[in-house]
Amino acid sequence: MPGTISFRVKNVQAIQDGFLTLPDRIQRAILRRSVAAAGRTIRKYIKKNTPKSRSTKTRDLWSASTAESRAANEASHGKKNPLADSLKLKPSSKWAGGSAAAKKGIIGTVVGHDKRIARHAHLVNTGHRGFFWSKDWSGKYVSGNQYFNKGVKAAKQPAADKFKQNTKMRFEKEVTKHFKRLVEAVVDG
């Protein structure tokens, strides 16, 4: 039985050839996990940029009844910043056309807000017309702060690095596992 097996590949073509020798199921598993890791990195950067209503001073403008209902909601659901807490990852297998995407070989992850938690996320990001506690438009616009776009922009390189690192690590792990199985089959057989 071999102990630890390590190897060093000097060129990219050898890595691609090695990756292609793995079964399709394992190739997809490696890529799914790596894409999900990159998605988590993007979500982390967006969360850092997400505004909190405590710092935007909107809490100061709430009526007593609004403050009371939101405090009760916060206590029951434990969400102090629903905008940040609503950021979710959705793998391609859960998309509306997930099976069609899988047949085409598409592996992806979407980072976005869960609309059940924060229906107002797009308004905070892009801005909106101000109604200010009435049903009539005030004639003023509330500018968005583009937190989502800034987070995605800041996360591009770290997410790419995470994808590469995760893919390399998982590839080495799977090749090592397959090599061990091959050696065990030869030794036992």
Short mmCIF file of C-alpha atoms in Angstrom, two decimals:
data_model
loop_
_atom_site.label_atom_id
_atom_site.label_comp_id
_atom_site.label_asym_id
_atom_site.label_seq_id
_atom_site.Cartn_x
_atom_site.Cartn_y
_atom_site.Cartn_z
CA MET A 1 0.00 0.00 0.00
CA PRO A 2 1.44 3.38 -0.96
CA GLY A 3 1.47 6.22 1.56
CA THR A 4 1.37 9.80 0.34
CA ILE A 5 1.71 10.27 -3.40
CA SER A 6 2.78 13.65 -4.70
CA PHE A 7 3.60 14.73 -8.22
CA ARG A 8 4.59 17.86 -10.05
CA VAL A 9 3.28 18.86 -13.45
CA LYS A 10 5.35 21.34 -15.40
CA ASN A 11 3.03 22.33 -18.24
CA VAL A 12 -0.62 23.11 -18.70
CA GLN A 13 -1.15 20.59 -21.51
CA ALA A 14 -0.27 17.75 -19.16
CA ILE A 15 -2.81 19.06 -16.63
CA GLN A 16 -5.52 19.22 -19.29
CA ASP A 17 -4.67 15.72 -20.52
CA GLY A 18 -4.77 14.44 -16.94
CA PHE A 19 -8.08 16.15 -16.28
CA LEU A 20 -9.58 14.62 -19.41
CA THR A 21 -8.51 11.13 -18.31
CA LEU A 22 -10.76 11.41 -15.27
CA PRO A 23 -14.33 10.15 -15.68
CA ASP A 24 -16.92 12.80 -16.67
CA ARG A 25 -18.69 12.48 -13.33
CA ILE A 26 -15.52 13.40 -11.44
CA GLN A 27 -14.65 16.24 -13.84
CA ARG A 28 -18.09 17.76 -13.23
CA ALA A 29 -17.76 17.31 -9.45
CA ILE A 30 -14.42 19.12 -9.45
CA LEU A 31 -15.78 21.98 -11.53
CA ARG A 32 -19.04 22.26 -9.55
CA ARG A 33 -17.17 22.57 -6.27
CA SER A 34 -14.70 25.07 -7.70
CA VAL A 35 -17.43 27.23 -9.22
CA ALA A 36 -19.33 27.15 -5.90
CA ALA A 37 -16.17 28.23 -4.03
CA ALA A 38 -15.74 31.16 -6.43
CA GLY A 39 -19.42 32.06 -5.90
CA ARG A 40 -18.94 32.07 -2.13
CA THR A 41 -16.00 34.46 -2.57
CA ILE A 42 -18.15 36.81 -4.66
CA ARG A 43 -20.95 36.65 -2.08
CA LYS A 44 -18.47 37.53 0.69
CA TYR A 45 -17.31 40.65 -1.17
CA ILE A 46 -20.87 41.76 -1.92
CA LYS A 47 -21.79 41.28 1.77
CA LYS A 48 -18.89 43.55 2.76
CA ASN A 49 -20.31 46.31 0.56
CA THR A 50 -23.94 45.84 1.60
CA PRO A 51 -25.25 48.90 3.44
CA LYS A 52 -26.80 48.58 6.88
CA SER A 53 -29.84 50.64 7.74
CA ARG A 54 -28.17 51.58 11.04
CA SER A 55 -25.38 53.38 9.19
CA THR A 56 -27.60 54.96 6.51
CA LYS A 57 -29.68 56.72 9.19
CA THR A 58 -32.99 55.53 7.72
CA ARG A 59 -33.86 54.10 11.14
CA ASP A 60 -33.98 57.64 12.49
CA LEU A 61 -36.77 58.47 10.05
CA TRP A 62 -39.00 55.49 10.91
CA SER A 63 -42.33 56.13 12.55
CA ALA A 64 -42.90 54.60 15.99
CA SER A 65 -45.12 51.87 14.56
CA THR A 66 -42.57 50.98 11.86
CA ALA A 67 -39.75 50.85 14.41
CA GLU A 68 -41.85 48.63 16.66
CA SER A 69 -42.82 46.16 13.92
CA ARG A 70 -39.28 45.94 12.56
CA ALA A 71 -37.87 45.38 16.05
CA ALA A 72 -40.35 42.54 16.56
CA ASN A 73 -39.44 41.09 13.14
CA GLU A 74 -35.74 41.32 13.97
CA ALA A 75 -36.30 39.57 17.29
CA SER A 76 -38.36 36.74 15.80
CA HIS A 77 -36.22 36.10 12.71
CA GLY A 78 -32.82 37.07 14.10
CA LYS A 79 -31.92 39.08 11.00
CA LYS A 80 -30.20 42.33 11.87
CA ASN A 81 -29.31 43.10 8.27
CA PRO A 82 -31.82 41.38 5.99
CA LEU A 83 -30.21 42.81 2.88
CA ALA A 84 -26.90 41.05 3.58
CA ASP A 85 -28.60 37.95 4.97
CA SER A 86 -30.64 37.56 1.79
CA LEU A 87 -27.55 36.98 -0.39
CA LYS A 88 -27.73 33.38 -1.60
CA LEU A 89 -25.96 31.06 -4.01
CA LYS A 90 -28.04 29.13 -6.53
CA PRO A 91 -26.24 26.32 -8.40
CA SER A 92 -27.11 25.64 -12.03
CA SER A 93 -28.88 22.43 -11.02
CA LYS A 94 -31.52 24.58 -9.24
CA TRP A 95 -32.09 27.00 -12.12
CA ALA A 96 -35.42 26.99 -13.93
CA GLY A 97 -33.80 25.33 -16.97
CA GLY A 98 -31.30 23.35 -14.92
CA SER A 99 -31.62 20.05 -16.73
CA ALA A 100 -31.31 21.74 -20.13
CA ALA A 101 -28.20 23.58 -18.91
CA ALA A 102 -26.72 20.31 -17.62
CA LYS A 103 -27.29 18.63 -21.00
CA LYS A 104 -25.33 21.45 -22.64
CA GLY A 105 -22.52 21.01 -20.12
CA ILE A 106 -23.14 24.29 -18.31
CA ILE A 107 -21.92 24.41 -14.72
CA GLY A 108 -22.55 27.67 -12.90
CA THR A 109 -23.62 29.42 -9.74
CA VAL A 110 -25.71 32.57 -9.46
CA VAL A 111 -25.16 34.99 -6.59
CA GLY A 112 -28.21 37.09 -5.79
CA HIS A 113 -30.78 38.15 -3.25
CA ASP A 114 -33.55 35.89 -2.01
CA LYS A 115 -36.58 37.99 -2.85
CA ARG A 116 -38.56 36.47 0.03
CA ILE A 117 -36.14 38.11 2.48
CA ALA A 118 -35.18 41.36 0.75
CA ARG A 119 -37.61 42.38 -1.98
CA HIS A 120 -36.10 45.86 -1.95
CA ALA A 121 -32.50 44.87 -2.85
CA HIS A 122 -32.60 46.17 -6.42
CA LEU A 123 -33.92 49.53 -5.18
CA VAL A 124 -31.01 49.95 -2.78
CA ASN A 125 -28.52 49.02 -5.50
CA THR A 126 -29.82 51.07 -8.43
CA GLY A 127 -31.93 53.80 -6.79
CA HIS A 128 -35.61 54.63 -7.05
CA ARG A 129 -38.24 57.32 -6.95
CA GLY A 130 -38.83 58.57 -3.42
CA PHE A 131 -42.26 58.06 -1.87
CA PHE A 132 -41.24 58.68 1.77
CA TRP A 133 -44.03 57.02 3.74
CA SER A 134 -46.83 58.02 1.40
CA LYS A 135 -48.40 56.65 -1.74
CA ASP A 136 -47.70 59.84 -3.69
CA TRP A 137 -44.37 60.42 -5.40
CA SER A 138 -42.42 63.20 -3.70
CA GLY A 139 -40.72 64.31 -6.92
CA LYS A 140 -37.31 63.30 -5.54
CA TYR A 141 -35.09 60.39 -6.48
CA VAL A 142 -33.17 58.25 -4.02
CA SER A 143 -29.82 57.38 -5.53
CA GLY A 144 -28.54 53.84 -5.28
CA ASN A 145 -25.13 53.07 -3.93
CA GLN A 146 -24.26 50.27 -6.41
CA TYR A 147 -23.07 48.02 -3.55
CA PHE A 148 -23.79 44.86 -5.55
CA ASN A 149 -21.90 46.03 -8.64
CA LYS A 150 -18.96 47.24 -6.54
CA GLY A 151 -18.82 43.92 -4.69
CA VAL A 152 -18.79 41.93 -7.93
CA LYS A 153 -16.09 44.16 -9.39
CA ALA A 154 -13.91 43.84 -6.28
CA ALA A 155 -14.40 40.05 -6.17
CA LYS A 156 -13.41 39.28 -9.78
CA GLN A 157 -9.74 38.54 -9.18
CA PRO A 158 -10.10 36.87 -5.76
CA ALA A 159 -12.87 34.64 -7.15
CA ALA A 160 -10.74 33.66 -10.15
CA ASP A 161 -7.83 32.88 -7.83
CA LYS A 162 -10.11 30.83 -5.57
CA PHE A 163 -11.43 28.92 -8.60
CA LYS A 164 -7.92 28.09 -9.82
CA GLN A 165 -6.69 27.12 -6.36
CA ASN A 166 -9.73 24.97 -5.62
CA THR A 167 -9.63 23.26 -9.02
CA LYS A 168 -5.94 22.44 -8.66
CA MET A 169 -6.38 21.10 -5.13
CA ARG A 170 -9.39 18.94 -6.04
CA PHE A 171 -7.76 17.72 -9.25
CA GLU A 172 -4.65 16.59 -7.38
CA LYS A 173 -6.80 14.91 -4.74
CA GLU A 174 -8.89 13.00 -7.33
CA VAL A 175 -5.87 11.94 -9.41
CA THR A 176 -4.14 10.73 -6.24
CA LYS A 177 -7.25 8.79 -5.22
CA HIS A 178 -7.52 7.19 -8.68
CA PHE A 179 -3.82 6.35 -8.70
CA LYS A 180 -4.15 4.66 -5.29
CA ARG A 181 -7.09 2.59 -6.56
CA LEU A 182 -5.09 1.56 -9.61
CA VAL A 183 -2.09 0.56 -7.49
CA GLU A 184 -4.33 -1.36 -5.06
CA ALA A 185 -5.97 -3.20 -7.96
CA VAL A 186 -2.56 -4.18 -9.36
CA VAL A 187 -1.17 -5.22 -5.95
CA ASP A 188 -4.30 -7.14 -4.93
CA GLY A 189 -4.89 -8.65 -8.38
#
